[in-house]
């Protein structure tokens, strides 16, 4: 149980284009979904927290107009990197907490590697 | 913000040896979690600790939630090659508006020599 998927696994795009990454909870409904970014050899850094049907809460220093988050249902959240630039190249990982269990453990997706050329 | 100090940063051990790593914090956490991350993958939850003083095992893994709620350790017994990876501790704390957030340690990179 508690499986989270991400799509795509890997994407290469040209500078200036936008990229959408999907995060799905496959066998549970997610109260909250989180988006992290991880640079090589570093730990995970929280970008934003989103609850279904609400606006995402962004961490300090993360541009909400650049990283658009849509949490349309209890099983799907999307992150759109708008007008991507090479410095946005990173490993993006989502996580989700299961609704109704009272627990707050986060289950992570397999990550999406974004390379902007 | 909250910070976790995780040590050691990396370690090389012989197959069959036991391993220990720990995390400390200046802040109190409600829950401590230990994750393992393989290259190019997302973190996988290994053990979750909910109460101060709690000692929990998962196969060859044992973790404890410190009595002060500011630290935790993870032990791996009789290491095997597939234990290779990066281990992260994470503290879970209430962040307001009904949300809980994870703060991650910087990770311990484990290498196992066959």
PDB file of C-alpha atoms in Angstrom:
ATOM      1  CA  UNK A   1       0.000   0.000   0.000  1.00  0.00           C
ATOM      2  CA  UNK A   2       0.784   3.735  -0.012  1.00  0.00           C
ATOM      3  CA  UNK A   3       2.227   3.841  -3.507  1.00  0.00           C
ATOM      4  CA  UNK A   4       2.941   7.175  -5.150  1.00  0.00           C
ATOM      5  CA  UNK A   5       3.791   7.517  -8.814  1.00  0.00           C
ATOM      6  CA  UNK A   6       5.234  10.364 -10.817  1.00  0.00           C
ATOM      7  CA  UNK A   7       5.161  11.081 -14.513  1.00  0.00           C
ATOM      8  CA  UNK A   8       7.368  11.556 -16.391  1.00  0.00           C
ATOM      9  CA  UNK A   9      10.420   9.943 -14.828  1.00  0.00           C
ATOM     10  CA  UNK A  10      12.786  12.059 -16.852  1.00  0.00           C
ATOM     11  CA  UNK A  11      12.283  15.067 -19.056  1.00  0.00           C
ATOM     12  CA  UNK A  12      14.603  17.218 -21.124  1.00  0.00           C
ATOM     13  CA  UNK A  13      13.274  20.539 -22.330  1.00  0.00           C
ATOM     14  CA  UNK A  14      14.560  23.684 -23.934  1.00  0.00           C
ATOM     15  CA  UNK A  15      15.026  26.879 -21.999  1.00  0.00           C
ATOM     16  CA  UNK A  16      11.878  28.987 -21.960  1.00  0.00           C
ATOM     17  CA  UNK A  17       9.414  26.147 -22.267  1.00  0.00           C
ATOM     18  CA  UNK A  18       7.088  24.862 -19.555  1.00  0.00           C
ATOM     19  CA  UNK A  19       7.055  21.378 -18.108  1.00  0.00           C
ATOM     20  CA  UNK A  20       4.274  19.628 -16.190  1.00  0.00           C
ATOM     21  CA  UNK A  21       4.997  16.872 -13.683  1.00  0.00           C
ATOM     22  CA  UNK A  22       2.224  14.679 -12.316  1.00  0.00           C
ATOM     23  CA  UNK A  23       2.086  13.061  -8.893  1.00  0.00           C
ATOM     24  CA  UNK A  24      -0.519  10.388  -8.180  1.00  0.00           C
ATOM     25  CA  UNK A  25      -1.392   8.368  -5.109  1.00  0.00           C
ATOM     26  CA  UNK A  26      -2.275   4.978  -6.578  1.00  0.00           C
ATOM     27  CA  UNK A  27      -3.917   3.067  -3.752  1.00  0.00           C
ATOM     28  CA  UNK A  28      -4.954   5.728  -1.283  1.00  0.00           C
ATOM     29  CA  UNK A  29      -6.469   9.154  -1.058  1.00  0.00           C
ATOM     30  CA  UNK A  30      -4.004  11.853  -0.155  1.00  0.00           C
ATOM     31  CA  UNK A  31      -4.947  14.581   2.273  1.00  0.00           C
ATOM     32  CA  UNK A  32      -1.902  16.580   1.455  1.00  0.00           C
ATOM     33  CA  UNK A  33       0.763  16.421  -1.205  1.00  0.00           C
ATOM     34  CA  UNK A  34       4.189  17.922  -1.010  1.00  0.00           C
ATOM     35  CA  UNK A  35       6.682  18.918  -3.670  1.00  0.00           C
ATOM     36  CA  UNK A  36      10.419  18.740  -3.030  1.00  0.00           C
ATOM     37  CA  UNK A  37      13.494  19.577  -5.058  1.00  0.00           C
ATOM     38  CA  UNK A  38      16.778  17.775  -4.650  1.00  0.00           C
ATOM     39  CA  UNK A  39      20.083  18.899  -6.130  1.00  0.00           C
ATOM     40  CA  UNK A  40      22.947  16.407  -6.569  1.00  0.00           C
ATOM     41  CA  UNK A  41      24.400  15.139  -3.328  1.00  0.00           C
ATOM     42  CA  UNK A  42      22.029  17.246  -1.289  1.00  0.00           C
ATOM     43  CA  UNK A  43      19.024  16.591   0.868  1.00  0.00           C
ATOM     44  CA  UNK A  44      15.422  17.193  -0.093  1.00  0.00           C
ATOM     45  CA  UNK A  45      14.193  20.761   0.093  1.00  0.00           C
ATOM     46  CA  UNK A  46      10.481  21.387   0.496  1.00  0.00           C
ATOM     47  CA  UNK A  47       9.078  23.657  -2.178  1.00  0.00           C
ATOM     48  CA  UNK A  48       5.375  23.689  -1.402  1.00  0.00           C
ATOM     49  CA  UNK A  49       2.534  21.984   0.403  1.00  0.00           C
ATOM     50  CA  UNK A  50      -0.836  21.508  -1.215  1.00  0.00           C
ATOM     51  CA  UNK A  51      -4.210  20.344   0.025  1.00  0.00           C
ATOM     52  CA  UNK A  52      -6.891  19.190  -2.383  1.00  0.00           C
ATOM     53  CA  UNK A  53      -9.009  22.076  -3.561  1.00  0.00           C
ATOM     54  CA  UNK A  54      -6.866  24.721  -1.900  1.00  0.00           C
ATOM     55  CA  UNK A  55      -4.061  26.982  -2.994  1.00  0.00           C
ATOM     56  CA  UNK A  56      -0.620  25.633  -2.344  1.00  0.00           C
ATOM     57  CA  UNK A  57       1.547  27.025   0.436  1.00  0.00           C
ATOM     58  CA  UNK A  58       5.001  27.837  -0.857  1.00  0.00           C
ATOM     59  CA  UNK A  59       8.197  27.853   1.129  1.00  0.00           C
ATOM     60  CA  UNK A  60      10.195  31.013   1.429  1.00  0.00           C
ATOM     61  CA  UNK A  61      12.215  31.691  -1.677  1.00  0.00           C
ATOM     62  CA  UNK A  62      10.090  29.531  -3.983  1.00  0.00           C
ATOM     63  CA  UNK A  63       8.355  31.544  -6.709  1.00  0.00           C
ATOM     64  CA  UNK A  64       4.709  30.578  -6.874  1.00  0.00           C
ATOM     65  CA  UNK A  65       4.305  32.048 -10.361  1.00  0.00           C
ATOM     66  CA  UNK A  66       7.154  29.943 -11.650  1.00  0.00           C
ATOM     67  CA  UNK A  67       6.223  26.681  -9.955  1.00  0.00           C
ATOM     68  CA  UNK A  68       2.489  26.298 -10.449  1.00  0.00           C
ATOM     69  CA  UNK A  69       0.824  23.638  -8.341  1.00  0.00           C
ATOM     70  CA  UNK A  70      -2.630  22.259  -8.999  1.00  0.00           C
ATOM     71  CA  UNK A  71      -4.157  19.752  -6.602  1.00  0.00           C
ATOM     72  CA  UNK A  72      -7.381  18.917  -8.394  1.00  0.00           C
ATOM     73  CA  UNK A  73      -8.282  15.694  -6.623  1.00  0.00           C
ATOM     74  CA  UNK A  74      -7.342  13.541  -3.655  1.00  0.00           C
ATOM     75  CA  UNK A  75      -5.143  11.409  -5.893  1.00  0.00           C
ATOM     76  CA  UNK A  76      -3.501  13.901  -8.233  1.00  0.00           C
ATOM     77  CA  UNK A  77      -1.272  16.919  -7.896  1.00  0.00           C
ATOM     78  CA  UNK A  78       0.663  18.591 -10.700  1.00  0.00           C
ATOM     79  CA  UNK A  79       3.704  20.822 -10.677  1.00  0.00           C
ATOM     80  CA  UNK A  80       4.293  23.017 -13.718  1.00  0.00           C
ATOM     81  CA  UNK A  81       7.689  24.621 -14.111  1.00  0.00           C
ATOM     82  CA  UNK A  82       6.982  27.660 -16.256  1.00  0.00           C
ATOM     83  CA  UNK A  83       9.569  29.249 -18.522  1.00  0.00           C
ATOM     84  CA  UNK A  84      12.168  26.755 -17.377  1.00  0.00           C
ATOM     85  CA  UNK A  85      15.825  27.727 -17.290  1.00  0.00           C
ATOM     86  CA  UNK A  86      18.970  25.621 -16.842  1.00  0.00           C
ATOM     87  CA  UNK A  87      19.123  26.497 -13.135  1.00  0.00           C
ATOM     88  CA  UNK A  88      15.744  24.757 -12.725  1.00  0.00           C
ATOM     89  CA  UNK A  89      17.374  21.469 -13.673  1.00  0.00           C
ATOM     90  CA  UNK A  90      16.945  19.239 -10.661  1.00  0.00           C
ATOM     91  CA  UNK A  91      15.306  16.115  -9.281  1.00  0.00           C
ATOM     92  CA  UNK A  92      11.697  16.883  -8.332  1.00  0.00           C
ATOM     93  CA  UNK A  93      10.019  14.540  -5.883  1.00  0.00           C
ATOM     94  CA  UNK A  94       6.468  14.553  -4.607  1.00  0.00           C
ATOM     95  CA  UNK A  95       5.098  12.944  -1.487  1.00  0.00           C
ATOM     96  CA  UNK A  96       1.654  12.351  -0.052  1.00  0.00           C
ATOM     97  CA  UNK A  97       0.045  11.686   3.284  1.00  0.00           C
ATOM     98  CA  UNK A  98      -2.865   9.291   3.499  1.00  0.00           C
ATOM     99  CA  UNK A  99      -6.273  10.687   4.381  1.00  0.00           C
ATOM    100  CA  UNK A 100      -8.240   9.306   7.293  1.00  0.00           C
ATOM    101  CA  UNK A 101      -5.468   7.437   9.085  1.00  0.00           C
ATOM    102  CA  UNK A 102      -4.502  10.172  11.503  1.00  0.00           C
ATOM    103  CA  UNK A 103      -0.895   9.622  10.572  1.00  0.00           C
ATOM    104  CA  UNK A 104       1.287  12.151   8.865  1.00  0.00           C
ATOM    105  CA  UNK A 105       3.950   9.929   7.364  1.00  0.00           C
ATOM    106  CA  UNK A 106       4.877  11.007   3.879  1.00  0.00           C
ATOM    107  CA  UNK A 107       5.172   8.469   1.091  1.00  0.00           C
ATOM    108  CA  UNK A 108       7.370   9.551  -1.761  1.00  0.00           C
ATOM    109  CA  UNK A 109       7.124   9.157  -5.491  1.00  0.00           C
ATOM    110  CA  UNK A 110      10.087   7.916  -7.534  1.00  0.00           C
ATOM    111  CA  UNK A 111      11.032  11.422  -8.629  1.00  0.00           C
ATOM    112  CA  UNK A 112      11.260  13.266 -11.933  1.00  0.00           C
ATOM    113  CA  UNK A 113      14.597  14.353 -13.282  1.00  0.00           C
ATOM    114  CA  UNK A 114      14.307  17.633 -15.160  1.00  0.00           C
ATOM    115  CA  UNK A 115      17.095  18.789 -17.451  1.00  0.00           C
ATOM    116  CA  UNK A 116      16.737  22.185 -19.075  1.00  0.00           C
ATOM    117  CA  UNK A 117      19.059  22.834 -21.990  1.00  0.00           C
TER     118      UNK A 117
ATOM    119  CA  UNK B   1      13.994  27.197  10.678  1.00  0.00           C
ATOM    120  CA  UNK B   2      14.439  23.768  12.152  1.00  0.00           C
ATOM    121  CA  UNK B   3      17.625  21.938  11.285  1.00  0.00           C
ATOM    122  CA  UNK B   4      18.696  18.378  11.734  1.00  0.00           C
ATOM    123  CA  UNK B   5      22.291  17.330  12.191  1.00  0.00           C
ATOM    124  CA  UNK B   6      22.814  13.880  10.751  1.00  0.00           C
ATOM    125  CA  UNK B   7      26.034  11.931  11.162  1.00  0.00           C
ATOM    126  CA  UNK B   8      28.123  10.446   9.866  1.00  0.00           C
ATOM    127  CA  UNK B   9      27.999  12.059   6.439  1.00  0.00           C
ATOM    128  CA  UNK B  10      29.267   8.878   4.801  1.00  0.00           C
ATOM    129  CA  UNK B  11      30.656   5.532   5.834  1.00  0.00           C
ATOM    130  CA  UNK B  12      32.318   2.494   4.321  1.00  0.00           C
ATOM    131  CA  UNK B  13      31.829  -0.833   6.057  1.00  0.00           C
ATOM    132  CA  UNK B  14      32.530  -4.481   5.393  1.00  0.00           C
ATOM    133  CA  UNK B  15      29.634  -6.757   4.550  1.00  0.00           C
ATOM    134  CA  UNK B  16      28.301  -8.348   7.724  1.00  0.00           C
ATOM    135  CA  UNK B  17      29.197  -5.436   9.975  1.00  0.00           C
ATOM    136  CA  UNK B  18      26.686  -3.432  11.967  1.00  0.00           C
ATOM    137  CA  UNK B  19      26.047   0.233  11.191  1.00  0.00           C
ATOM    138  CA  UNK B  20      24.820   3.095  13.321  1.00  0.00           C
ATOM    139  CA  UNK B  21      23.822   6.610  12.344  1.00  0.00           C
ATOM    140  CA  UNK B  22      22.053   9.355  14.225  1.00  0.00           C
ATOM    141  CA  UNK B  23      20.291  12.676  14.030  1.00  0.00           C
ATOM    142  CA  UNK B  24      20.048  15.494  16.508  1.00  0.00           C
ATOM    143  CA  UNK B  25      17.979  18.628  16.517  1.00  0.00           C
ATOM    144  CA  UNK B  26      17.648  21.810  18.508  1.00  0.00           C
ATOM    145  CA  UNK B  27      13.866  21.496  18.178  1.00  0.00           C
ATOM    146  CA  UNK B  28      11.360  18.932  19.360  1.00  0.00           C
ATOM    147  CA  UNK B  29       9.632  16.731  16.799  1.00  0.00           C
ATOM    148  CA  UNK B  30       6.352  14.831  17.098  1.00  0.00           C
ATOM    149  CA  UNK B  31       7.560  11.989  14.932  1.00  0.00           C
ATOM    150  CA  UNK B  32      10.887  10.777  13.624  1.00  0.00           C
ATOM    151  CA  UNK B  33      11.129   8.987  10.313  1.00  0.00           C
ATOM    152  CA  UNK B  34      13.988   7.181   8.627  1.00  0.00           C
ATOM    153  CA  UNK B  35      14.118   6.898   4.836  1.00  0.00           C
ATOM    154  CA  UNK B  36      16.464   5.213   2.378  1.00  0.00           C
ATOM    155  CA  UNK B  37      17.084   6.679  -1.058  1.00  0.00           C
ATOM    156  CA  UNK B  38      18.680   4.799  -3.936  1.00  0.00           C
ATOM    157  CA  UNK B  39      20.254   6.774  -6.811  1.00  0.00           C
ATOM    158  CA  UNK B  40      17.646   8.266  -9.089  1.00  0.00           C
ATOM    159  CA  UNK B  41      14.776   7.154  -6.886  1.00  0.00           C
ATOM    160  CA  UNK B  42      12.515   8.730  -4.315  1.00  0.00           C
ATOM    161  CA  UNK B  43      13.018   8.054  -0.596  1.00  0.00           C
ATOM    162  CA  UNK B  44      11.445   4.914   0.810  1.00  0.00           C
ATOM    163  CA  UNK B  45      10.115   4.942   4.356  1.00  0.00           C
ATOM    164  CA  UNK B  46      11.952   2.450   6.567  1.00  0.00           C
ATOM    165  CA  UNK B  47      10.784   3.150  10.093  1.00  0.00           C
ATOM    166  CA  UNK B  48       8.453   5.646  11.769  1.00  0.00           C
ATOM    167  CA  UNK B  49       8.739   6.523  15.465  1.00  0.00           C
ATOM    168  CA  UNK B  50       5.869   8.197  17.287  1.00  0.00           C
ATOM    169  CA  UNK B  51       6.688   8.305  20.991  1.00  0.00           C
ATOM    170  CA  UNK B  52       9.665   9.537  22.954  1.00  0.00           C
ATOM    171  CA  UNK B  53      11.748   6.559  24.012  1.00  0.00           C
ATOM    172  CA  UNK B  54      10.157   4.269  21.421  1.00  0.00           C
ATOM    173  CA  UNK B  55      12.385   1.537  20.021  1.00  0.00           C
ATOM    174  CA  UNK B  56      11.178  -0.036  16.780  1.00  0.00           C
ATOM    175  CA  UNK B  57      12.590  -2.759  14.570  1.00  0.00           C
ATOM    176  CA  UNK B  58      12.011  -3.609  10.929  1.00  0.00           C
ATOM    177  CA  UNK B  59      13.992  -6.704  10.025  1.00  0.00           C
ATOM    178  CA  UNK B  60      17.672  -5.872  10.451  1.00  0.00           C
ATOM    179  CA  UNK B  61      16.856  -2.225  11.128  1.00  0.00           C
ATOM    180  CA  UNK B  62      16.331  -0.784  14.583  1.00  0.00           C
ATOM    181  CA  UNK B  63      15.558   2.836  15.354  1.00  0.00           C
ATOM    182  CA  UNK B  64      14.875   4.763  18.524  1.00  0.00           C
ATOM    183  CA  UNK B  65      13.095   8.040  19.241  1.00  0.00           C
ATOM    184  CA  UNK B  66      15.161   9.896  21.819  1.00  0.00           C
ATOM    185  CA  UNK B  67      13.615  10.576  25.199  1.00  0.00           C
ATOM    186  CA  UNK B  68      14.085  14.328  24.750  1.00  0.00           C
ATOM    187  CA  UNK B  69      12.332  14.142  21.330  1.00  0.00           C
ATOM    188  CA  UNK B  70      15.322  15.902  19.835  1.00  0.00           C
ATOM    189  CA  UNK B  71      17.268  12.928  18.535  1.00  0.00           C
ATOM    190  CA  UNK B  72      17.018   9.530  16.931  1.00  0.00           C
ATOM    191  CA  UNK B  73      19.351   6.768  15.831  1.00  0.00           C
ATOM    192  CA  UNK B  74      19.152   4.031  13.216  1.00  0.00           C
ATOM    193  CA  UNK B  75      21.073   0.768  13.451  1.00  0.00           C
ATOM    194  CA  UNK B  76      21.517  -1.749  10.657  1.00  0.00           C
ATOM    195  CA  UNK B  77      22.741  -5.155  11.702  1.00  0.00           C
ATOM    196  CA  UNK B  78      24.681  -7.634   9.580  1.00  0.00           C
ATOM    197  CA  UNK B  79      24.905  -5.329   6.569  1.00  0.00           C
ATOM    198  CA  UNK B  80      24.526  -6.684   3.048  1.00  0.00           C
ATOM    199  CA  UNK B  81      25.407  -5.133  -0.321  1.00  0.00           C
ATOM    200  CA  UNK B  82      21.833  -4.029  -1.002  1.00  0.00           C
ATOM    201  CA  UNK B  83      21.972  -1.794   2.077  1.00  0.00           C
ATOM    202  CA  UNK B  84      24.030   0.622  -0.023  1.00  0.00           C
ATOM    203  CA  UNK B  85      22.298   3.955  -0.421  1.00  0.00           C
ATOM    204  CA  UNK B  86      21.665   7.249   1.306  1.00  0.00           C
ATOM    205  CA  UNK B  87      19.786   7.194   4.577  1.00  0.00           C
ATOM    206  CA  UNK B  88      17.871  10.267   5.673  1.00  0.00           C
ATOM    207  CA  UNK B  89      16.405  11.050   9.022  1.00  0.00           C
ATOM    208  CA  UNK B  90      13.379  13.332   9.041  1.00  0.00           C
ATOM    209  CA  UNK B  91      11.528  15.061  11.819  1.00  0.00           C
ATOM    210  CA  UNK B  92       7.816  15.687  11.531  1.00  0.00           C
ATOM    211  CA  UNK B  93       6.344  18.741  13.223  1.00  0.00           C
ATOM    212  CA  UNK B  94       3.096  20.647  13.103  1.00  0.00           C
ATOM    213  CA  UNK B  95       3.452  23.636  10.801  1.00  0.00           C
ATOM    214  CA  UNK B  96       0.059  25.261  11.314  1.00  0.00           C
ATOM    215  CA  UNK B  97      -3.251  25.264   9.430  1.00  0.00           C
ATOM    216  CA  UNK B  98      -3.609  21.535   9.932  1.00  0.00           C
ATOM    217  CA  UNK B  99      -0.381  20.689   8.143  1.00  0.00           C
ATOM    218  CA  UNK B 100       2.647  18.740   9.242  1.00  0.00           C
ATOM    219  CA  UNK B 101       6.009  19.203   7.583  1.00  0.00           C
ATOM    220  CA  UNK B 102       9.127  17.103   7.332  1.00  0.00           C
ATOM    221  CA  UNK B 103      12.573  18.472   7.990  1.00  0.00           C
ATOM    222  CA  UNK B 104      15.300  16.286   6.532  1.00  0.00           C
ATOM    223  CA  UNK B 105      18.805  15.614   7.691  1.00  0.00           C
ATOM    224  CA  UNK B 106      21.580  15.889   5.111  1.00  0.00           C
ATOM    225  CA  UNK B 107      21.833  12.141   4.741  1.00  0.00           C
ATOM    226  CA  UNK B 108      24.317   9.392   5.469  1.00  0.00           C
ATOM    227  CA  UNK B 109      25.805   7.709   2.433  1.00  0.00           C
ATOM    228  CA  UNK B 110      26.437   4.052   3.165  1.00  0.00           C
ATOM    229  CA  UNK B 111      28.824   1.929   1.125  1.00  0.00           C
ATOM    230  CA  UNK B 112      29.164  -1.795   1.822  1.00  0.00           C
ATOM    231  CA  UNK B 113      32.314  -3.597   0.772  1.00  0.00           C
ATOM    232  CA  UNK B 114      31.613  -7.218  -0.169  1.00  0.00           C
TER     233      UNK B 114
END
